[in-house]
Amino acid sequence: MFKFILPVLLLITSCLGRPESQIRRFPNDFLWGVGSSAYQIEGGWNADDKGESIWDFLTHTHPEKIADQSNADISADSYHQWKRDVQMVKKLNVGTYRFSLSWPRIMPGGYKNRVSTAGIKYYSNLIDELLRYNITPMVTIYHWDLPQKLQELGGWTNPEIIPLFKDYARFVLKTYGDRVKTWTTINEPWHVCECGLGLDYMAPSYNYPGIPSYLCGHNLLKAHAEVVHMYREQFQSKQGGRIGITLDTSWMEPKDINSTDDREASERAMQFYLGWFAHPIFSEHGNYPKVMIERIRNLSKKQGFGVRSRLPEFTTEEIHRIRGTSDFFGINSYTTKLVTLNGHNNTGQFPVPSFNHDMGVVETQKGVDWPSSGSDWLKVYPKGMYNLLMWINREYNAPEILVTENGVSDRGGLEDYARVDYYNLYLSAVLDAIEDGVNITGYIAWSLMDSYEWKVGFTEKFGLYHVDFNSPKRTRTPKISARVFAQICKTNTIDLRYRPKLNEEQQQVAMAQLPAENQVARTSGASQLKSEGSSSPGSL
Ligand code: NOJ
């Protein structure tokens, strides 16, 4: 009897879709975290003996490339306010803080011949402070701030970067590995290589399509693998930690799900964006995805490059060395694109050669009714997150997945209900994937606080905490989303009914941000509390 009832019940539930529950629970041991990165929050760009990074160089020499011509010389001043940062992390009830180390802060010239005592101490203090409050540090070794001196040697396009990255990584693993048990080598290789070199979206802003990004990817994968082997051989058994990589992609949704071409576009785009770095590490046979190898080889031949493809080849030994070099699948994702095949009539829309031309897929977000709270690219489509997690699960044989970044930007303010909705909806999508068998063990919200958002400077905000960039103290104030996220982490539950209003402290800060003529109206109802100073932990 039961043998019959259970499958029927399951069938009915799946036909009806998931029950629209207001309250949903995560597995008991689910890991909650919040993230940041060195260049985006630290400031202190030349404090003590810190060296120059490619972002210092780009923002100082080409401010016109940044939306508001700003730089992160001071940013949220975490170089001085790390104790306050730890208090904020603690108030969010998360177990993990994901942050990155700045290579030029630790090795000012990029080489191991000169290390900065002040730089080493900065991260050591931060790690100790986190541990004091039982917060687990998750450390990214490289989050985009390459020492400028190494860029002058060609940066990631020069194979010399492999031993140099290894030297830097060895030093930090040795120095901090007694206390840091979760490492990621590199954040978002696709952005490092394609946005930095193929396009001009990120430092060093080469805008040189079709060649350097593939050299970068090749060296980056080898450098990553060398560091993981070194960790496993020299540190892992003694230190007992884990090491992996954080990849990124938007979900690539077929524009018309009934079109075979659009479904092919989706699959191909996933392989180019994510497979480029995921396939060599996580797939059964390693190496780049077949579709990338073939398309780039054929196009290179047609374009007169001869038999040497613009996508370099791995030797069999290298394929084996890279395969399996991640203890978990770290994924950053924010949005979805609609994709369709680039037909003959679309010739000319991409430079030749280029990553996009090689991929031969057209992406768009036009015509969708997905909301956005202030960004050109970040449209809210939670189903895309679910689809992406299912795709990774299928494609790479059910790896352990850590969502290492997810969040939404807006143009500022403390009443960020759009962010609250985003977290609830995306977390619901994560939970759907867990319920459908995907091994997702943690979720790290981006970001702890408002910070420098690369090429868009301070015009877009991702923080759970607001930072007043006009005050010398860089005063931090929790937004509504901080209170909701803290509740989620505390209860291990998303509760769509929980929509707190601004408390007195928040009202006061919100009011101070309004133009003077609007402040009177806002005062009614708000008590006369003093705005919270940067050292006071406040209500959250
Ligand atoms: C990914 C990057 O890792 C992070 O630095 C950035 O702020 C977020 N995406 C949002 O764009």
Coordinates of C-alpha atoms and ligand atoms in Angstrom, one line a residue:
M1 CA 0.0 0.0 0.0
F2 CA 2.7 2.5 1.1
K3 CA 4.7 1.6 -1.9
F4 CA 1.9 3.0 -4.0
I5 CA 0.9 6.1 -2.0
L6 CA 4.4 7.6 -1.7
P7 CA 5.1 7.8 -5.4
V8 CA 1.6 9.2 -6.1
L9 CA 2.1 11.8 -3.4
L10 CA 5.4 12.8 -4.9
L11 CA 3.9 13.0 -8.3
I12 CA 1.1 15.2 -7.1
T13 CA 3.5 17.5 -5.3
S14 CA 5.8 17.8 -8.3
C15 CA 2.9 18.4 -10.7
L16 CA 1.5 21.1 -8.4
G17 CA 4.9 22.6 -8.0
R18 CA 6.4 23.4 -4.7
P19 CA 4.1 24.5 -2.0
E20 CA 4.2 28.3 -1.7
S21 CA 5.5 28.4 1.9
Q22 CA 6.2 31.6 3.7
I23 CA 8.7 29.9 6.0
R24 CA 11.4 27.5 4.7
R25 CA 14.2 25.9 6.6
F26 CA 17.8 25.1 5.6
P27 CA 19.7 22.0 6.6
N28 CA 21.0 22.2 10.2
D29 CA 24.7 22.3 9.3
F30 CA 24.3 24.8 6.5
L31 CA 27.1 27.3 6.4
W32 CA 26.2 31.0 6.4
G33 CA 28.7 33.7 5.5
V34 CA 29.3 37.2 4.3
G35 CA 32.0 38.5 2.0
S36 CA 34.3 41.3 1.0
S37 CA 37.5 41.8 -0.9
A38 CA 40.7 43.7 -0.1
Y39 CA 40.8 46.4 -2.8
Q40 CA 37.1 47.1 -2.4
I41 CA 37.1 47.8 1.3
E42 CA 40.6 48.3 2.8
G43 CA 41.8 51.7 1.6
G44 CA 45.3 52.4 2.9
W45 CA 46.4 52.0 -0.6
N46 CA 50.0 53.2 0.2
A47 CA 49.8 52.8 4.0
D48 CA 53.0 51.5 5.6
D49 CA 55.0 49.8 2.8
K50 CA 52.2 48.5 0.7
G51 CA 53.0 48.3 -3.0
E52 CA 50.9 49.5 -5.9
S53 CA 48.3 47.2 -7.4
I54 CA 46.9 47.2 -10.9
W55 CA 43.8 48.8 -9.5
D56 CA 45.7 51.6 -7.8
F57 CA 47.5 52.1 -11.1
L58 CA 44.4 52.1 -13.3
T59 CA 42.3 54.4 -11.1
H60 CA 45.2 56.8 -10.6
T61 CA 46.2 57.0 -14.3
H62 CA 42.8 56.6 -15.9
P63 CA 40.1 57.9 -13.6
E64 CA 38.0 58.6 -16.6
K65 CA 37.5 54.8 -17.0
I66 CA 35.6 54.7 -13.6
A67 CA 31.9 55.7 -13.6
D68 CA 32.4 58.4 -10.9
Q69 CA 36.2 58.9 -11.5
S70 CA 36.7 57.6 -8.0
N71 CA 39.4 55.2 -6.6
A72 CA 39.6 53.0 -3.5
D73 CA 42.5 54.9 -1.9
I74 CA 40.4 55.1 1.3
S75 CA 37.2 53.3 0.4
A76 CA 35.6 51.9 3.6
D77 CA 38.9 52.3 5.5
S78 CA 38.9 48.7 6.7
Y79 CA 42.7 48.9 6.9
H80 CA 42.0 50.9 10.1
Q81 CA 38.4 49.7 11.0
W82 CA 38.8 46.0 10.9
K83 CA 37.7 45.6 14.5
R84 CA 34.4 47.3 13.7
D85 CA 34.1 45.1 10.6
V86 CA 34.4 42.0 12.8
Q87 CA 31.7 43.3 15.1
M88 CA 29.4 43.7 12.1
V89 CA 30.1 40.2 10.9
K90 CA 29.3 38.9 14.3
K91 CA 26.0 40.8 14.5
L92 CA 24.9 39.1 11.3
N93 CA 25.1 35.8 13.1
V94 CA 27.1 34.2 10.3
G95 CA 29.7 31.5 11.0
T96 CA 32.1 32.6 8.2
Y97 CA 33.7 35.7 6.9
R98 CA 35.1 35.5 3.3
F99 CA 37.7 38.2 2.6
S100 CA 40.8 38.4 0.4
L101 CA 44.5 39.1 1.0
S102 CA 46.2 41.9 -1.0
W103 CA 49.3 40.5 -2.7
P104 CA 51.0 43.9 -2.8
R105 CA 50.2 44.6 0.8
I106 CA 52.0 41.4 1.8
M107 CA 54.7 41.4 -0.9
P108 CA 55.0 45.0 -2.1
G109 CA 56.9 44.3 -5.3
G110 CA 55.1 41.0 -6.0
Y111 CA 58.3 39.0 -5.2
K112 CA 59.1 37.0 -2.1
N113 CA 62.4 39.0 -1.6
R114 CA 60.5 41.7 0.3
V115 CA 57.6 41.1 2.7
S116 CA 55.8 43.8 4.6
T117 CA 55.7 43.3 8.4
A118 CA 52.8 45.7 8.7
G119 CA 50.8 43.9 5.9
I120 CA 51.3 40.5 7.5
K121 CA 50.3 41.8 10.8
Y122 CA 47.1 43.4 9.5
Y123 CA 45.7 40.1 8.3
S124 CA 47.0 38.3 11.3
N125 CA 45.1 40.6 13.6
L126 CA 42.0 40.3 11.5
I127 CA 42.1 36.5 11.6
D128 CA 42.7 36.5 15.4
E129 CA 39.8 38.9 16.0
L130 CA 37.5 36.7 13.9
L131 CA 38.5 33.6 15.8
R132 CA 38.0 35.4 19.1
Y133 CA 34.3 35.7 18.1
N134 CA 34.1 32.1 16.7
I135 CA 33.9 33.3 13.1
T136 CA 35.6 31.1 10.6
P137 CA 37.8 33.0 8.2
M138 CA 37.5 31.9 4.5
V139 CA 40.4 33.5 2.7
T140 CA 40.7 34.3 -1.0
I141 CA 44.4 34.4 -2.0
Y142 CA 43.8 36.5 -5.1
H143 CA 40.9 38.8 -5.7
W144 CA 42.1 40.9 -8.6
D145 CA 44.7 43.3 -7.1
L146 CA 47.9 42.1 -8.8
P147 CA 51.1 43.9 -7.9
Q148 CA 51.6 46.5 -10.7
K149 CA 55.2 45.5 -11.0
L150 CA 54.1 42.0 -12.1
Q151 CA 51.7 43.5 -14.6
E152 CA 54.6 45.2 -16.2
L153 CA 56.0 41.7 -16.9
G154 CA 52.7 40.8 -18.6
G155 CA 50.9 39.7 -15.5
W156 CA 48.8 36.6 -16.0
T157 CA 49.8 36.3 -19.7
N158 CA 53.4 35.5 -18.7
P159 CA 54.0 31.9 -17.5
E160 CA 56.4 33.4 -15.0
I161 CA 53.3 34.2 -13.0
I162 CA 53.0 30.5 -12.0
P163 CA 56.1 30.3 -9.8
L164 CA 55.5 33.9 -8.5
F165 CA 51.9 33.1 -7.5
K166 CA 53.1 29.9 -5.9
D167 CA 55.7 31.8 -3.8
Y168 CA 53.1 34.3 -2.6
A169 CA 50.6 31.5 -1.9
R170 CA 53.2 29.4 0.0
F171 CA 54.0 32.4 2.2
V172 CA 50.3 33.0 3.1
L173 CA 49.5 29.3 3.6
K174 CA 52.5 29.0 5.9
T175 CA 51.8 32.2 7.8
Y176 CA 48.1 32.0 8.3
G177 CA 47.3 28.3 7.7
D178 CA 47.5 27.5 11.4
R179 CA 44.3 29.5 11.8
V180 CA 42.7 29.6 8.3
K181 CA 41.0 26.3 7.4
T182 CA 39.2 27.3 4.2
W183 CA 41.1 28.8 1.3
T184 CA 40.2 29.7 -2.3
T185 CA 43.1 30.4 -4.6
I186 CA 41.6 32.8 -7.2
N187 CA 38.3 34.7 -7.4
E188 CA 36.4 34.6 -10.7
P189 CA 39.1 33.7 -13.3
W190 CA 36.7 34.6 -16.2
H191 CA 36.6 38.2 -14.9
V192 CA 40.4 38.2 -14.3
C193 CA 41.2 37.1 -17.9
E194 CA 38.3 38.2 -20.1
C195 CA 37.2 41.4 -18.4
G196 CA 40.8 42.5 -17.6
L197 CA 42.5 41.6 -20.9
G198 CA 39.9 40.9 -23.6
L199 CA 37.7 43.8 -22.7
D200 CA 38.4 47.0 -20.8
Y201 CA 36.0 46.3 -17.9
M202 CA 38.6 45.5 -15.3
A203 CA 42.2 46.4 -14.6
P204 CA 44.6 46.2 -16.4
S205 CA 42.0 47.1 -19.0
Y206 CA 43.9 45.8 -22.1
N207 CA 40.9 45.8 -24.4
Y208 CA 42.8 43.3 -26.6
P209 CA 40.3 40.6 -27.6
G210 CA 40.8 37.0 -28.7
I211 CA 44.4 36.2 -27.6
P212 CA 45.6 37.4 -24.2
S213 CA 42.6 36.2 -22.2
Y214 CA 43.3 32.6 -23.3
L215 CA 47.0 32.8 -22.3
C216 CA 45.8 34.3 -19.0
G217 CA 43.4 31.4 -18.4
H218 CA 46.0 28.8 -19.3
N219 CA 48.6 30.2 -16.8
L220 CA 45.9 30.9 -14.2
L221 CA 44.7 27.3 -14.2
K222 CA 48.3 26.0 -13.9
A223 CA 49.1 28.4 -11.1
H224 CA 45.9 27.4 -9.3
A225 CA 46.7 23.7 -9.6
E226 CA 50.3 24.2 -8.4
V227 CA 49.1 26.0 -5.3
V228 CA 46.6 23.3 -4.5
H229 CA 49.2 20.5 -5.0
M230 CA 51.6 22.4 -2.8
Y231 CA 48.9 22.8 -0.1
R232 CA 48.0 19.1 -0.2
E233 CA 51.6 18.0 -0.1
Q234 CA 53.0 20.4 2.4
F235 CA 50.2 21.9 4.6
Q236 CA 46.9 20.0 4.4
S237 CA 47.7 17.1 6.7
K238 CA 49.3 19.3 9.3
Q239 CA 46.8 22.2 9.1
G240 CA 43.7 20.2 8.4
G241 CA 42.1 22.7 6.0
R242 CA 40.5 22.8 2.6
I243 CA 41.3 24.6 -0.6
G244 CA 39.3 25.3 -3.7
I245 CA 38.5 27.9 -6.4
T246 CA 35.7 30.4 -6.9
L247 CA 34.3 30.5 -10.4
D248 CA 31.6 32.7 -11.8
T249 CA 28.9 32.9 -14.4
S250 CA 25.4 34.2 -15.0
W251 CA 22.9 31.5 -15.9
M252 CA 22.5 31.4 -19.7
E253 CA 18.8 30.8 -20.4
P254 CA 17.7 29.8 -23.9
K255 CA 15.8 32.8 -25.3
D256 CA 13.1 30.5 -26.6
I257 CA 13.1 27.2 -24.7
N258 CA 11.4 25.5 -27.6
S259 CA 14.1 26.4 -30.1
T260 CA 16.9 23.8 -30.5
D261 CA 19.3 26.6 -31.6
D262 CA 18.6 28.6 -28.4
R263 CA 19.1 25.5 -26.3
E264 CA 22.4 24.9 -28.0
A265 CA 23.3 28.5 -27.4
S266 CA 22.6 28.1 -23.7
E267 CA 24.8 25.0 -23.5
R268 CA 27.6 26.5 -25.5
A269 CA 27.6 29.7 -23.5
M270 CA 27.7 27.7 -20.2
Q271 CA 30.7 25.9 -21.5
F272 CA 32.5 29.1 -22.6
Y273 CA 31.8 31.1 -19.5
L274 CA 31.9 28.4 -16.8
G275 CA 33.4 25.3 -18.5
W276 CA 36.5 27.2 -19.6
F277 CA 37.7 27.0 -16.0
A278 CA 35.4 24.4 -14.5
H279 CA 35.9 21.7 -17.0
P280 CA 39.7 21.4 -16.5
I281 CA 39.3 21.1 -12.8
F282 CA 35.9 19.4 -12.2
S283 CA 35.1 17.2 -15.2
E284 CA 35.9 13.5 -15.4
H285 CA 38.5 13.8 -18.1
G286 CA 39.8 17.4 -17.5
N287 CA 41.0 19.8 -20.2
Y288 CA 39.0 22.6 -21.8
P289 CA 35.4 21.9 -23.0
K290 CA 35.4 20.1 -26.4
V291 CA 33.2 22.9 -27.9
M292 CA 35.8 25.5 -27.0
I293 CA 38.7 23.6 -28.2
E294 CA 37.0 22.9 -31.6
R295 CA 35.5 26.2 -32.2
I296 CA 38.6 28.2 -31.4
R297 CA 40.9 25.8 -33.3
N298 CA 38.7 26.1 -36.4
L299 CA 38.2 29.8 -36.2
S300 CA 41.9 30.3 -35.6
K301 CA 42.7 28.3 -38.8
K302 CA 40.2 30.3 -40.8
Q303 CA 41.6 33.6 -39.5
G304 CA 45.1 32.7 -40.7
F305 CA 46.7 31.7 -37.4
G306 CA 47.7 28.4 -38.9
V307 CA 47.6 25.2 -36.9
R308 CA 48.3 26.9 -33.6
S309 CA 45.0 27.6 -32.0
R310 CA 44.6 30.9 -30.0
L311 CA 43.4 28.6 -27.2
P312 CA 46.7 27.0 -25.9
E313 CA 46.8 23.2 -25.5
F314 CA 47.5 21.4 -22.3
T315 CA 49.9 18.4 -22.3
T316 CA 48.4 15.1 -21.0
E317 CA 50.5 15.6 -17.9
E318 CA 49.1 19.1 -17.3
I319 CA 45.5 17.8 -17.8
H320 CA 46.1 15.3 -15.0
R321 CA 47.8 17.9 -12.8
I322 CA 44.9 20.3 -13.0
R323 CA 42.0 17.8 -12.8
G324 CA 40.6 17.4 -9.3
T325 CA 42.3 20.4 -7.8
S326 CA 39.4 21.8 -5.8
D327 CA 37.9 20.5 -2.5
F328 CA 34.6 22.1 -3.3
F329 CA 33.0 24.0 -6.2
G330 CA 32.9 27.7 -5.3
I331 CA 30.4 29.6 -7.4
N332 CA 29.5 33.3 -7.6
S333 CA 26.4 34.2 -9.5
Y334 CA 24.0 37.2 -9.6
T335 CA 21.8 37.2 -12.7
T336 CA 20.6 35.5 -15.9
K337 CA 21.1 36.3 -19.6
L338 CA 18.9 35.2 -22.4
V339 CA 20.9 33.6 -25.2
T340 CA 20.4 32.7 -28.8
L341 CA 22.7 31.5 -31.6
N342 CA 24.7 34.1 -33.5
G343 CA 23.4 33.5 -37.0
H344 CA 24.9 34.7 -40.3
N345 CA 22.9 37.9 -40.1
N346 CA 24.7 38.9 -36.9
T347 CA 28.1 39.0 -38.4
G348 CA 30.0 42.1 -37.3
Q349 CA 28.6 42.4 -33.9
F350 CA 31.8 41.2 -32.2
P351 CA 35.4 41.9 -32.9
V352 CA 37.3 39.2 -34.8
P353 CA 38.9 37.4 -33.1
S354 CA 37.3 37.7 -29.7
F355 CA 35.9 35.5 -26.9
N356 CA 32.4 36.5 -27.9
H357 CA 33.0 35.8 -31.6
D358 CA 34.5 32.4 -30.7
M359 CA 31.5 31.6 -28.6
G360 CA 29.1 32.7 -31.3
V361 CA 26.2 33.4 -29.0
V362 CA 24.2 36.5 -28.6
E363 CA 23.1 37.5 -25.1
T364 CA 20.4 39.9 -24.1
Q365 CA 18.2 41.0 -21.2
K366 CA 16.0 43.0 -23.4
G367 CA 12.3 42.4 -23.3
V368 CA 12.4 40.6 -19.9
D369 CA 10.3 41.8 -17.0
W370 CA 12.9 40.9 -14.4
P371 CA 13.3 43.7 -11.9
S372 CA 16.5 45.6 -11.2
S373 CA 17.3 47.9 -8.4
G374 CA 19.8 50.1 -10.0
S375 CA 22.2 48.1 -12.1
D376 CA 22.7 47.8 -15.9
W377 CA 23.3 44.1 -15.8
L378 CA 21.9 42.7 -12.5
K379 CA 18.3 41.7 -13.2
V380 CA 16.4 39.5 -10.7
Y381 CA 15.5 36.1 -12.0
P382 CA 15.8 33.5 -9.1
K383 CA 14.9 30.6 -11.3
G384 CA 18.2 31.2 -13.1
M385 CA 20.1 30.4 -9.8
Y386 CA 18.2 27.2 -9.5
N387 CA 19.0 26.2 -13.2
L388 CA 22.6 27.1 -12.7
L389 CA 23.0 24.9 -9.6
M390 CA 21.2 22.0 -11.3
W391 CA 23.5 22.4 -14.3
I392 CA 26.7 22.3 -12.2
N393 CA 25.4 19.3 -10.4
R394 CA 24.7 17.4 -13.6
E395 CA 27.8 18.5 -15.5
Y396 CA 30.4 17.8 -12.8
N397 CA 29.0 14.8 -11.1
A398 CA 27.4 16.3 -8.1
P399 CA 30.3 18.2 -6.5
E400 CA 29.9 19.9 -3.1
I401 CA 28.9 23.4 -4.0
L402 CA 29.5 26.5 -2.0
V403 CA 27.7 29.7 -3.1
T404 CA 30.6 32.0 -2.5
E405 CA 28.9 35.2 -3.7
N406 CA 25.3 36.2 -4.3
G407 CA 23.6 39.6 -3.7
V408 CA 22.1 42.6 -5.4
S409 CA 23.2 46.2 -6.0
D410 CA 21.1 49.4 -5.6
R411 CA 21.9 53.1 -5.6
G412 CA 22.0 53.4 -1.8
G413 CA 19.8 53.9 1.2
L414 CA 18.9 51.9 4.3
E415 CA 15.4 50.9 3.3
D416 CA 16.6 48.2 1.0
Y417 CA 13.5 46.0 0.7
A418 CA 14.5 45.1 -2.9
R419 CA 17.6 43.5 -1.4
V420 CA 15.5 41.7 1.2
D421 CA 13.3 40.3 -1.6
Y422 CA 16.4 39.3 -3.6
Y423 CA 17.9 37.3 -0.7
N424 CA 14.6 35.6 0.1
L425 CA 14.0 34.7 -3.5
Y426 CA 17.5 33.6 -4.3
L427 CA 17.8 31.6 -1.1
S428 CA 14.5 29.9 -2.0
A429 CA 16.0 28.9 -5.3
V430 CA 19.0 27.5 -3.5
L431 CA 16.7 25.6 -1.2
D432 CA 14.8 24.2 -4.2
A433 CA 18.1 22.9 -5.6
I434 CA 19.0 21.4 -2.3
E435 CA 15.6 19.7 -2.1
D436 CA 16.2 18.4 -5.6
G437 CA 19.4 16.7 -4.5
V438 CA 22.2 19.2 -5.2
N439 CA 24.9 19.2 -2.5
I440 CA 25.0 22.9 -1.6
T441 CA 26.6 23.3 1.8
G442 CA 26.9 27.0 2.2
Y443 CA 25.8 30.5 1.1
I444 CA 27.9 33.6 1.4
A445 CA 26.1 36.9 0.9
W446 CA 27.8 39.7 -1.1
S447 CA 28.5 41.9 0.6
L448 CA 29.3 42.8 4.2
M449 CA 29.2 46.5 3.5
D450 CA 29.0 49.1 0.7
S451 CA 32.3 49.2 -1.0
Y452 CA 34.2 50.1 -4.2
E453 CA 32.4 48.4 -7.1
W454 CA 35.3 48.4 -9.6
K455 CA 34.5 50.2 -12.8
V456 CA 31.3 51.6 -11.4
G457 CA 33.1 53.1 -8.4
F458 CA 30.8 54.0 -5.6
T459 CA 27.7 54.4 -7.8
E460 CA 26.4 50.9 -7.0
K461 CA 26.0 49.5 -3.5
F462 CA 25.9 45.8 -2.5
G463 CA 26.3 46.1 1.3
L464 CA 24.2 44.8 4.1
Y465 CA 25.8 47.6 6.0
H466 CA 25.7 51.2 4.7
V467 CA 29.0 53.1 4.7
D468 CA 29.0 56.8 4.8
F469 CA 31.8 57.6 2.4
N470 CA 31.5 61.3 3.1
S471 CA 32.4 61.0 6.7
P472 CA 36.0 60.7 7.7
K473 CA 35.0 57.9 10.1
R474 CA 33.3 56.0 7.3
T475 CA 30.4 55.3 9.6
R476 CA 28.7 52.0 9.1
T477 CA 25.0 51.5 9.7
P478 CA 23.0 48.3 9.2
K479 CA 20.4 48.4 6.5
I480 CA 17.0 46.6 6.7
S481 CA 18.6 43.7 4.8
A482 CA 21.2 43.3 7.5
R483 CA 18.5 42.7 10.1
V484 CA 16.7 40.3 7.8
F485 CA 19.9 38.4 6.9
A486 CA 20.9 38.2 10.6
Q487 CA 17.5 36.7 11.3
I488 CA 17.9 34.2 8.5
C489 CA 21.3 33.1 9.8
K490 CA 20.2 32.9 13.3
T491 CA 17.1 30.8 12.6
N492 CA 18.4 28.9 9.6
T493 CA 15.1 29.9 8.0
I494 CA 13.7 32.3 5.4
D495 CA 10.5 33.8 6.6
L496 CA 8.8 36.0 3.9
R497 CA 6.6 37.6 6.6
Y498 CA 9.6 39.2 8.4
R499 CA 9.9 42.7 7.0
P500 CA 11.2 45.0 9.8
K501 CA 10.9 48.8 9.6
L502 CA 13.8 51.2 10.2
N503 CA 14.6 51.4 13.8
E504 CA 15.4 54.6 15.5
E505 CA 19.2 54.5 14.8
Q506 CA 18.5 53.7 11.2
Q507 CA 15.9 56.5 10.8
Q508 CA 18.4 59.0 12.2
V509 CA 21.1 58.0 9.7
A510 CA 18.6 57.8 6.9
M511 CA 17.4 61.3 7.7
A512 CA 20.9 62.7 7.8
Q513 CA 21.3 61.5 4.2
L514 CA 18.3 63.3 2.9
P515 CA 18.6 66.8 1.4
A516 CA 18.0 69.4 4.1
E517 CA 14.5 70.4 3.0
N518 CA 13.2 66.9 3.4
Q519 CA 14.6 66.3 6.8
V520 CA 11.8 67.9 8.8
A521 CA 9.2 65.7 7.3
R522 CA 11.3 62.7 8.1
T523 CA 11.9 63.7 11.7
S524 CA 8.3 63.1 12.7
G525 CA 8.2 59.7 14.3
A526 CA 12.0 59.5 14.6
S527 CA 13.5 60.0 18.0
Q528 CA 16.4 62.2 18.5
L529 CA 19.1 59.5 18.8
K530 CA 22.6 60.4 18.0
S531 CA 24.0 58.8 14.8
E532 CA 26.1 55.8 15.6
G533 CA 29.9 56.4 15.5
S534 CA 32.2 54.0 13.7
S535 CA 33.3 52.3 16.8
S536 CA 29.9 51.6 18.4
P537 CA 28.3 48.3 17.5
G538 CA 24.8 49.7 17.6
S539 CA 21.7 47.5 17.5
L540 CA 23.2 45.3 14.8
Ligands
NOJ1 C1 32.0 39.5 -8.1 C2 33.2 40.0 -7.5 O1 34.0 39.0 -6.9 C3 33.0 41.2 -6.5 O2 34.3 41.7 -6.3 C4 32.0 42.1 -7.0 O3 31.9 43.2 -6.1 C5 30.7 41.4 -7.2 N1 30.9 40.4 -8.2 C6 29.5 42.3 -7.6 O4 29.8 42.8 -8.9

